[in-house]
Coordinates of C-alpha atoms in Angstrom, one line a residue:
X2 CA -8.7 -61.8 -29.5
X3 CA -5.7 -59.8 -30.7
X4 CA -4.2 -61.5 -33.7
X5 CA -0.6 -61.3 -35.2
X6 CA -1.1 -58.4 -37.5
X7 CA 0.9 -55.9 -39.6
X8 CA 0.4 -53.1 -41.5
X9 CA -8.1 -30.4 -11.4
X10 CA -10.8 -27.9 -11.4
X11 CA -12.7 -27.6 -14.6
X12 CA -11.4 -24.5 -16.3
X13 CA -13.6 -22.3 -18.4
X14 CA -10.7 -21.7 -20.8
X15 CA -7.5 -23.8 -20.9
X16 CA -4.1 -22.7 -22.4
X17 CA -2.9 -24.3 -25.5
X18 CA -0.1 -26.9 -25.4
X19 CA 3.1 -25.6 -27.1
X20 CA 4.5 -27.8 -29.9
X21 CA 7.8 -27.2 -28.1
X22 CA 6.8 -29.4 -25.0
X23 CA 7.9 -32.6 -26.9
X24 CA 11.7 -33.6 -26.8
X25 CA 13.9 -33.3 -29.7
X26 CA 13.7 -36.3 -32.2
X27 CA 16.4 -39.0 -32.0
X28 CA 17.2 -41.3 -34.9
X29 CA 16.6 -44.6 -33.0
X30 CA 14.1 -47.0 -31.7
X31 CA 12.9 -46.7 -28.2
X32 CA 12.4 -50.2 -26.5
X33 CA 9.8 -50.2 -23.8
X34 CA 8.9 -53.2 -21.6
X35 CA 5.2 -53.4 -20.8
X36 CA 4.2 -55.4 -17.7
X37 CA 1.3 -57.1 -19.7
X38 CA 0.4 -57.4 -23.2
X39 CA -2.6 -55.4 -24.7
X40 CA -5.7 -57.5 -24.7
X41 CA -7.3 -55.4 -27.5
X42 CA -6.0 -52.6 -29.8
X43 CA -9.3 -51.0 -29.9
X44 CA -8.9 -47.7 -28.0
X45 CA -12.6 -47.8 -26.9
X46 CA -12.3 -51.6 -25.9
X47 CA -11.4 -53.1 -22.6
X48 CA -10.3 -50.3 -20.1
X49 CA -6.8 -51.2 -18.8
X50 CA -3.5 -49.6 -18.3
X51 CA -1.6 -51.8 -20.7
X52 CA -4.2 -51.3 -23.4
X53 CA -4.1 -47.5 -22.9
X54 CA -0.3 -47.6 -23.2
X55 CA -0.6 -48.6 -26.7
X56 CA -3.4 -46.3 -27.5
X57 CA -1.5 -43.3 -26.3
X58 CA 1.2 -43.8 -29.0
X59 CA -1.3 -43.8 -31.8
X60 CA -4.4 -41.9 -30.8
X61 CA -5.1 -38.6 -29.0
X62 CA -7.9 -37.7 -26.6
X63 CA -9.9 -34.4 -26.6
X64 CA -8.3 -33.8 -23.3
X65 CA -5.0 -35.0 -21.8
X66 CA -4.2 -35.7 -18.1
X67 CA -0.8 -34.5 -17.0
X68 CA 1.5 -36.6 -14.8
X69 CA -0.2 -35.0 -11.8
X70 CA -3.6 -35.7 -13.3
X71 CA -4.2 -32.1 -14.2
X72 CA -6.3 -31.5 -17.3
X73 CA -4.5 -30.3 -20.4
X74 CA -5.7 -29.5 -23.9
X75 CA -5.4 -32.3 -26.4
X76 CA -7.5 -32.3 -29.6
X77 CA -9.7 -29.9 -27.7
X78 CA -8.1 -26.4 -27.2
X79 CA -10.7 -25.4 -24.6
X80 CA -13.9 -26.2 -23.0
X81 CA -16.6 -24.2 -21.1
X82 CA -20.1 -24.6 -19.7
X83 CA -23.0 -22.7 -21.3
X84 CA -25.5 -24.0 -18.7
X85 CA -25.4 -26.5 -16.1
X86 CA -26.2 -29.4 -18.5
X87 CA -24.3 -28.2 -21.5
X88 CA -20.5 -28.1 -22.3
X89 CA -18.9 -26.7 -25.5
X90 CA -15.6 -27.8 -26.8
X91 CA -13.4 -25.9 -29.1
X92 CA -11.2 -28.1 -31.3
X93 CA -7.6 -27.8 -32.5
X94 CA -7.3 -26.7 -36.1
X95 CA -4.7 -28.1 -38.5
X96 CA -4.7 -31.6 -37.1
X97 CA -4.5 -34.6 -39.6
X98 CA -5.0 -38.3 -39.3
X99 CA -2.2 -40.6 -40.2
X100 CA -3.7 -41.1 -43.6
X101 CA -3.5 -37.4 -44.3
X102 CA -7.3 -36.6 -43.9
X103 CA -8.2 -33.7 -41.6
X104 CA -9.5 -34.1 -38.1
X105 CA -12.9 -32.5 -37.5
X106 CA -15.7 -32.2 -35.0
X107 CA -17.5 -35.1 -36.8
X108 CA -14.7 -37.5 -35.6
X109 CA -15.0 -36.1 -32.0
X110 CA -18.7 -36.7 -32.0
X111 CA -18.5 -40.2 -33.5
X112 CA -15.8 -41.2 -30.9
X113 CA -18.0 -40.3 -28.0
X114 CA -21.1 -41.9 -29.6
X115 CA -19.1 -45.1 -30.4
X116 CA -18.6 -45.9 -26.7
X117 CA -22.3 -46.4 -26.2
X118 CA -22.7 -48.3 -29.4
X119 CA -19.8 -50.7 -28.6
X120 CA -20.9 -51.2 -25.0
X121 CA -18.2 -53.8 -24.2
X122 CA -17.8 -55.3 -20.6
X123 CA -15.4 -53.1 -18.6
X124 CA -15.3 -50.6 -21.3
X125 CA -15.6 -46.7 -21.2
X126 CA -19.2 -46.4 -20.8
X127 CA -18.7 -45.3 -17.1
X128 CA -17.4 -42.1 -18.6
X129 CA -20.2 -41.5 -21.1
X130 CA -23.3 -42.8 -19.3
X131 CA -24.5 -39.2 -18.4
X132 CA -24.4 -37.8 -21.9
X133 CA -27.6 -37.2 -23.6
X134 CA -26.3 -36.1 -26.9
X135 CA -23.5 -34.7 -28.8
X136 CA -24.0 -32.0 -31.6
X137 CA -21.5 -30.7 -34.2
X138 CA -21.8 -26.9 -34.1
X139 CA -19.2 -26.3 -36.9
X140 CA -16.0 -28.1 -38.1
X141 CA -14.1 -27.2 -35.0
X142 CA -16.8 -27.1 -32.2
X143 CA -19.0 -29.7 -30.5
X144 CA -21.7 -29.3 -27.9
X145 CA -22.1 -32.1 -25.3
X146 CA -25.4 -32.0 -23.5
X147 CA -25.8 -34.1 -20.3
X148 CA -28.8 -35.7 -18.9
X149 CA -28.2 -34.2 -15.5
X150 CA -25.6 -31.6 -14.3
X151 CA -22.1 -33.3 -14.8
X152 CA -19.4 -31.3 -13.0
X153 CA -16.6 -33.6 -14.1
X154 CA -17.3 -34.2 -17.7
X155 CA -14.0 -32.9 -19.0
X156 CA -12.2 -35.2 -16.7
X157 CA -14.4 -38.1 -17.8
X158 CA -13.7 -37.4 -21.5
X159 CA -10.0 -37.3 -20.8
X160 CA -10.2 -41.2 -20.7
X161 CA -11.5 -41.4 -24.2
X162 CA -9.4 -41.7 -27.4
X163 CA -10.6 -40.1 -30.6
X164 CA -10.9 -42.3 -33.7
X165 CA -12.1 -41.5 -37.3
X166 CA -15.8 -41.0 -37.8
X167 CA -15.8 -44.0 -40.1
X168 CA -15.2 -46.1 -37.1
X169 CA -18.5 -45.2 -35.5
X170 CA -20.2 -48.5 -36.2
X171 CA -17.1 -50.7 -36.3
X172 CA -16.6 -53.5 -33.7
X173 CA -13.3 -54.0 -32.2
X174 CA -12.0 -56.6 -34.8
X175 CA -10.9 -54.0 -37.4
X176 CA -8.7 -52.5 -34.8
X177 CA -7.3 -55.8 -33.7
X178 CA -6.5 -56.6 -37.4
X179 CA -4.9 -53.4 -37.9
X180 CA -7.2 -51.9 -40.6
X181 CA -8.7 -49.2 -38.3
X182 CA -5.5 -48.4 -36.5
X183 CA -5.4 -44.9 -37.9
X184 CA -5.0 -42.1 -35.3
X185 CA -3.8 -38.5 -34.8
X186 CA -1.2 -39.4 -32.2
X187 CA 2.7 -39.0 -32.0
X188 CA 3.3 -42.5 -33.8
X189 CA 1.8 -44.4 -36.5
X190 CA 0.8 -48.1 -36.1
X191 CA 3.1 -50.6 -38.0
X192 CA 2.5 -54.1 -36.5
X193 CA 1.3 -56.2 -33.5
X194 CA 2.7 -59.6 -33.1
X195 CA 0.8 -61.2 -30.3
X196 CA 3.0 -62.2 -27.2
X197 CA 6.0 -60.5 -28.8
X198 CA 5.8 -56.9 -29.7
X199 CA 3.9 -53.8 -30.9
X200 CA 5.8 -51.5 -33.1
X201 CA 5.0 -47.9 -34.2
X202 CA 6.9 -45.3 -36.1
X203 CA 7.2 -41.6 -35.7
X204 CA 4.3 -39.3 -37.1
X205 CA 6.5 -36.4 -38.5
X206 CA 3.2 -34.4 -38.9
X207 CA 2.2 -34.6 -35.3
X208 CA 0.5 -31.4 -34.1
X209 CA 2.5 -31.2 -30.9
X210 CA 5.9 -31.4 -32.6
X211 CA 8.1 -34.2 -34.0
X212 CA 8.2 -37.1 -31.4
X213 CA 11.4 -38.1 -29.8
X214 CA 12.3 -41.3 -31.6
X215 CA 12.0 -42.8 -35.1
X216 CA 10.2 -45.7 -33.7
X217 CA 9.0 -47.3 -30.5
X218 CA 8.9 -51.0 -29.8
X219 CA 6.5 -52.1 -27.0
X220 CA 7.5 -55.5 -25.6
X221 CA 5.2 -57.3 -23.0
X222 CA 7.5 -58.8 -20.3
X223 CA 5.1 -59.8 -17.5
X224 CA 7.8 -61.4 -15.3
X225 CA 9.5 -58.8 -12.9
X226 CA 12.8 -60.5 -12.8
X227 CA 12.8 -60.8 -16.5
X228 CA 12.1 -56.9 -16.9
X229 CA 14.8 -56.1 -14.6
X230 CA 17.3 -58.4 -16.4
X231 CA 16.4 -57.0 -19.7
X232 CA 17.1 -53.6 -18.3
X233 CA 20.4 -54.5 -16.8
X234 CA 21.4 -56.3 -20.1
X235 CA 20.6 -53.1 -22.1
X236 CA 17.9 -55.1 -24.0
X237 CA 15.2 -52.4 -23.2
X238 CA 15.3 -48.6 -22.6
X239 CA 12.3 -48.2 -20.2
X240 CA 10.7 -50.5 -17.7
X241 CA 7.6 -50.0 -15.6
X242 CA 6.6 -51.5 -12.4
X243 CA 10.2 -52.0 -11.1
X244 CA 10.2 -54.4 -8.0
X245 CA 11.0 -52.5 -4.9
X246 CA 13.7 -55.0 -4.0
X247 CA 15.6 -54.1 -7.2
X248 CA 15.6 -50.4 -6.9
X249 CA 19.0 -50.1 -5.1
X250 CA 20.5 -52.5 -7.6
X251 CA 19.4 -50.5 -10.6
X252 CA 20.6 -47.2 -8.9
X253 CA 24.0 -48.5 -8.3
X254 CA 24.4 -49.0 -12.1
X255 CA 26.0 -46.0 -13.7
X256 CA 23.9 -46.3 -16.9
X257 CA 20.4 -46.6 -15.4
X258 CA 18.0 -43.9 -13.9
X259 CA 15.4 -44.8 -11.5
X260 CA 12.2 -42.6 -11.0
X261 CA 9.8 -43.0 -8.1
X262 CA 6.5 -41.1 -7.6
X263 CA 3.2 -41.3 -6.0
X264 CA 0.5 -43.4 -7.6
X265 CA -3.3 -43.2 -7.4
X266 CA -3.7 -47.0 -7.2
X267 CA -4.7 -48.6 -3.9
X268 CA -4.4 -52.4 -3.4
X269 CA -7.3 -54.0 -1.6
X270 CA -9.0 -57.2 -0.9
X271 CA -12.7 -57.7 -1.8
X272 CA -15.0 -60.1 -0.1
X273 CA -18.1 -61.5 -1.7
X274 CA -21.5 -60.4 -0.1
X275 CA -23.4 -63.4 -1.7
X276 CA -25.1 -65.6 0.9
X277 CA -23.4 -68.6 -0.7
X278 CA -20.0 -68.8 -2.4
X279 CA -17.8 -71.4 -4.0
X280 CA -14.4 -72.2 -2.5
X281 CA -15.4 -72.0 1.2
X282 CA -14.7 -74.7 3.7
X283 CA -15.2 -75.3 7.3
X284 CA -12.1 -75.5 9.7
X285 CA -11.7 -79.1 8.7
X286 CA -11.6 -78.6 5.0
X287 CA -15.1 -79.6 4.3
X288 CA -17.0 -77.5 1.7
X289 CA -19.7 -75.4 3.1
X290 CA -22.4 -73.4 1.2
X291 CA -22.7 -70.5 3.7
X292 CA -20.5 -67.6 2.8
X293 CA -18.8 -66.3 6.0
X294 CA -17.9 -63.0 4.3
X295 CA -21.5 -62.1 4.3
X296 CA -21.1 -61.4 8.0
X297 CA -19.6 -58.0 8.7
X298 CA -17.8 -59.5 11.7
X299 CA -15.8 -61.7 9.5
X300 CA -14.9 -58.8 7.0
X301 CA -13.7 -56.7 10.0
X302 CA -11.7 -59.7 11.4
X303 CA -10.0 -60.1 8.1
X304 CA -9.0 -56.5 8.0
X305 CA -7.8 -56.5 11.6
X306 CA -5.6 -59.6 10.9
X307 CA -3.6 -57.8 8.2
X308 CA -0.4 -56.1 9.5
X309 CA -0.2 -53.5 6.8
X310 CA 3.1 -51.9 7.9
X311 CA 4.7 -55.4 8.0
X312 CA 3.3 -56.2 4.6
X313 CA 4.7 -53.1 3.1
X314 CA 8.1 -53.6 4.8
X315 CA 8.5 -57.2 3.7
X316 CA 6.9 -57.4 0.3
X317 CA 7.4 -53.9 -0.9
X318 CA 10.7 -52.9 0.7
X319 CA 9.0 -50.0 2.4
X320 CA 8.0 -48.5 -0.9
X321 CA 4.2 -48.0 -0.3
X322 CA 1.9 -46.4 2.1
X323 CA -0.8 -48.0 4.4
X324 CA -4.2 -47.4 2.9
X325 CA -7.3 -46.2 4.8
X326 CA -9.8 -46.3 1.9
X327 CA -10.2 -47.4 -1.6
X328 CA -8.6 -44.4 -3.2
X329 CA -5.6 -42.4 -1.9
X330 CA -6.0 -40.1 1.0
X331 CA -6.3 -36.5 0.0
X332 CA -7.9 -37.1 -3.4
X333 CA -11.0 -35.1 -4.0
X334 CA -14.0 -37.0 -2.6
X335 CA -12.1 -39.1 -0.1
X336 CA -12.8 -39.0 3.6
X337 CA -10.6 -37.3 6.2
X338 CA -12.2 -39.4 8.9
X339 CA -10.8 -42.8 7.7
X340 CA -7.6 -44.2 9.1
X341 CA -5.9 -47.5 8.2
X342 CA -7.3 -50.4 10.3
X343 CA -5.0 -51.3 13.1
X344 CA -3.3 -54.7 13.3
X345 CA -5.1 -56.8 16.0
X346 CA -4.8 -60.5 15.7
X347 CA -6.5 -61.1 19.1
X348 CA -9.4 -58.9 18.2
X349 CA -9.8 -60.7 14.9
X350 CA -10.1 -64.1 16.7
X351 CA -12.7 -62.7 19.0
X352 CA -14.8 -61.5 16.1
X353 CA -14.4 -64.9 14.3
X354 CA -15.7 -66.6 17.4
X355 CA -18.6 -64.2 17.7
X356 CA -19.6 -64.8 14.1
X357 CA -19.7 -68.6 14.8
X358 CA -16.2 -69.6 13.5
X359 CA -14.0 -70.1 16.7
X360 CA -11.9 -72.6 14.8
X361 CA -11.8 -70.5 11.6
X362 CA -12.6 -71.5 8.1
X363 CA -11.1 -71.9 4.8
X364 CA -11.4 -69.8 1.6
X365 CA -10.0 -69.5 -1.9
X366 CA -8.3 -66.2 -2.6
X367 CA -8.2 -65.4 -6.3
X368 CA -5.0 -63.4 -7.0
X369 CA -3.8 -61.8 -10.2
X370 CA -0.4 -63.0 -11.3
X371 CA 1.8 -60.1 -12.8
X372 CA -1.1 -57.6 -13.1
X373 CA -0.1 -55.2 -10.1
X374 CA 3.2 -54.7 -8.4
X375 CA 4.1 -57.8 -6.4
X376 CA 0.6 -58.9 -6.5
X377 CA 1.3 -62.7 -6.0
X378 CA 3.7 -61.9 -3.1
X379 CA 1.1 -59.6 -1.5
X380 CA -1.5 -62.6 -1.7
X381 CA 1.0 -65.0 -0.1
X382 CA 1.9 -62.5 2.7
X383 CA -1.9 -61.8 3.6
X384 CA -2.6 -65.5 3.4
X385 CA 0.1 -66.2 6.0
X386 CA -1.4 -63.4 8.2
X387 CA -4.8 -64.8 8.0
X388 CA -3.6 -68.3 8.8
X389 CA -2.5 -66.9 12.3
X390 CA -6.2 -66.4 13.0
X391 CA -7.2 -69.6 11.7
X392 CA -8.4 -68.5 8.3
X393 CA -6.9 -71.0 5.9
X394 CA -6.4 -69.4 2.5
X395 CA -5.8 -71.3 -0.7
X396 CA -4.5 -69.1 -3.4
X397 CA -5.7 -69.4 -6.9
X398 CA -3.3 -67.5 -9.2
X399 CA -5.0 -66.1 -12.3
X400 CA -2.8 -64.8 -15.2
X401 CA -2.8 -61.0 -15.2
X402 CA -4.0 -60.9 -18.8
X403 CA -7.3 -62.6 -18.0
X404 CA -7.9 -61.6 -14.4
X405 CA -10.2 -58.7 -15.0
X406 CA -12.3 -60.7 -17.5
X407 CA -12.7 -63.6 -15.2
X408 CA -13.6 -61.5 -12.1
X409 CA -16.6 -60.0 -14.0
X410 CA -18.3 -63.3 -13.6
X411 CA -18.8 -62.5 -9.9
X412 CA -18.1 -66.0 -8.6
X413 CA -15.1 -65.5 -6.5
X414 CA -15.5 -65.4 -2.6
X415 CA -12.4 -63.2 -1.9
X416 CA -9.9 -61.6 -4.3
X417 CA -7.3 -58.9 -4.6
X418 CA -8.1 -56.0 -6.7
X419 CA -6.8 -52.4 -7.2
X420 CA -8.6 -49.2 -7.7
X421 CA -7.2 -46.1 -9.4
X422 CA -8.8 -42.8 -10.4
X423 CA -6.6 -41.6 -13.3
X424 CA -7.6 -38.1 -12.1
X425 CA -7.7 -36.0 -9.0
X426 CA -11.3 -36.7 -8.1
X427 CA -12.6 -40.2 -7.3
X428 CA -16.1 -39.9 -8.6
X429 CA -15.7 -41.7 -12.1
X430 CA -14.0 -44.6 -10.6
X431 CA -16.3 -44.6 -7.4
X432 CA -19.4 -44.9 -9.7
X433 CA -17.8 -48.0 -11.2
X434 CA -16.9 -49.9 -8.2
X435 CA -19.3 -49.2 -5.2
X436 CA -22.9 -48.8 -6.4
X437 CA -25.4 -51.6 -6.9
X438 CA -24.9 -52.6 -10.6
X439 CA -27.3 -50.9 -13.0
X440 CA -26.0 -51.3 -16.6
X441 CA -28.7 -49.0 -17.9
X442 CA -27.4 -46.1 -15.9
X443 CA -23.7 -47.2 -16.1
X444 CA -23.4 -47.8 -12.3
X445 CA -21.2 -50.5 -10.7
X446 CA -19.9 -52.3 -13.7
X447 CA -16.8 -53.2 -11.7
X448 CA -18.9 -54.2 -8.6
X449 CA -18.5 -58.0 -8.9
X450 CA -18.8 -58.8 -5.2
X451 CA -22.6 -58.5 -4.9
X452 CA -22.2 -55.4 -2.6
X453 CA -25.3 -53.2 -2.4
X454 CA -26.1 -50.4 0.1
X455 CA -28.9 -48.0 -1.0
X456 CA -27.4 -45.2 1.0
X457 CA -24.0 -45.5 -0.8
X458 CA -26.0 -45.5 -4.0
X459 CA -27.9 -42.4 -3.1
X460 CA -24.9 -40.4 -2.1
X461 CA -22.9 -41.5 -5.2
X462 CA -25.8 -40.7 -7.7
X463 CA -26.5 -37.4 -6.1
X464 CA -22.8 -36.5 -6.2
X465 CA -22.8 -37.2 -10.1
X466 CA -25.2 -34.4 -10.6
X467 CA -23.9 -31.8 -8.0
X468 CA -22.0 -28.9 -9.6
X469 CA -20.8 -27.4 -6.3
X470 CA -17.5 -29.0 -5.6
X471 CA -17.5 -28.8 -1.8
X472 CA -21.0 -30.4 -1.6
X473 CA -20.1 -33.1 -4.2
X474 CA -16.9 -34.0 -2.4
X475 CA -18.8 -34.3 0.9
X476 CA -21.3 -36.7 -0.6
X477 CA -18.6 -38.9 -2.0
X478 CA -16.6 -38.9 1.4
X479 CA -19.9 -40.0 3.2
X480 CA -20.3 -42.9 0.7
X481 CA -16.8 -43.9 1.2
X482 CA -17.2 -44.0 5.0
X483 CA -20.3 -46.2 4.6
X484 CA -18.6 -48.4 2.0
X485 CA -15.3 -48.9 3.7
X486 CA -15.7 -48.4 7.4
X487 CA -19.4 -49.0 8.2
X488 CA -19.9 -52.0 5.9
X489 CA -16.3 -53.1 5.6
X490 CA -17.1 -53.7 1.9
X491 CA -13.5 -53.4 0.9
X492 CA -10.3 -54.2 2.8
X493 CA -7.6 -51.7 1.6
X494 CA -4.0 -52.5 2.4
X495 CA -1.7 -50.1 0.7
X496 CA -1.1 -47.4 -1.8
X497 CA 1.4 -48.2 -4.5
X498 CA 4.2 -46.1 -5.8
X499 CA 5.1 -45.7 -9.5
X500 CA 8.6 -46.9 -10.1
X501 CA 10.1 -46.7 -13.5
X502 CA 13.8 -47.2 -14.8
X503 CA 15.3 -45.8 -18.0
X504 CA 18.7 -46.0 -19.6
X505 CA 21.0 -43.0 -19.0
X506 CA 20.1 -40.2 -21.1
X507 CA 16.4 -40.4 -20.8
X508 CA 14.2 -38.7 -18.1
X509 CA 10.7 -39.8 -17.2
X510 CA 8.2 -38.1 -15.0
X511 CA 6.1 -40.9 -13.2
X512 CA 2.5 -40.5 -13.6
X513 CA 0.1 -40.8 -10.7
X514 CA -2.1 -43.2 -12.7
X515 CA 0.9 -45.5 -13.1
X516 CA 0.6 -45.4 -16.8
X517 CA 3.3 -44.6 -19.5
X518 CA 2.7 -42.4 -22.2
X519 CA 5.3 -40.9 -24.7
X520 CA 4.6 -37.4 -23.5
X521 CA 6.4 -37.9 -20.2
X522 CA 9.7 -39.2 -21.7
X523 CA 12.4 -36.6 -22.4
X524 CA 16.0 -36.9 -23.6
X525 CA 18.6 -35.4 -21.4

């Protein structure tokens, strides 16, 4: 628990970021409205967009991801392979921690090692699971040896933040109490007041140049209408996840900029594959033990009953795209053969009858509230569509701040979820969501629906060790076809867009991962 506290091809050589890439400093506080509060301040703790937003202000990674998910130098100036199981990283000289001590290869090694030692649920181990060991070669070089060939290791390491070597054996608590919140990033930690604000101040010694503002105030405002109202009133300078229905209203204001860009996040519905499940009833509302979703005909019927284009038009004002698979079409490793499932209510009713549910059934749909853009409204719209084919849906709203923790229990029969890659290739996220869970190998930590297909496992595991890009992407695509089309393991509905608003005088480049970092904001 965070308490109130104070205080995309892997290049062999990558160009150095110029210190001039950051905007000129302004003597003011930037007020940023988050859509959720951070659940932990530990940069190696729970993996989420809202936690990473805070971390990006205070900490750096070895490698950055640009707005288009291209890899850029961070604390690592360059990286190269020396053989198929070995990567060497050359680190940036002259970097200091916020306490004035120099950054070194010991810190980089300890930060990678700490992920495995911490081993928290829904943490970062998915990105380090293939690492055999990390060796310090000299003060500014490390060697990372992998258990098997790992073609996307730099992209995986781009998700990790670097902390001081003294943090190696620390639990999350010293970060949550502020004592360990010492980074190399553009801003220095000042305070976190739970439910109210996180405040950071400018790091004048930042290696990439003086940051844009004296201070940044990050305020959690989960309610969409409240975020927009705060923007209209001039109480905040930047808001994220602007509701599509409010875009035109904001654009009409002469003192607000709106920025829209593609996002790598696909919204989908996940059915449980367990033979029995809680929250299931027959057509008369009587509880039953048998889980209808274990039958592929039911899963296909649910997908056919959803009118994706109507959903996008009514709930998202047209600002989304129908989804064919669990990650955006065109991303490396996705399938060109998959198309969005066509709306066919009559076909859905036939499948229900074939599966033994001619009168339908009832199910609980667990839905996050204020975690994804218009998540509650999406659930309500889909529930109405399923009702037309006699699937009676009872929506159980789960606060966005606890949704991902609760779903890890694997007890839900049917729930809304979202998958994003944070990079141009789907493999690191695919490894987390589709394979049969295998904690020892870092497989399937986010597979909470009891899905298991040995063929999907085989293709994904083989892909993780395949250095040839074309061969690897083909393996990933085949696994995707098995998971989404052949097994109807997930029911994708739409790809979100990133929608931000800023006050006049600020420009923001929307990131495809939907995240906000201080590096994308510039002063006009």
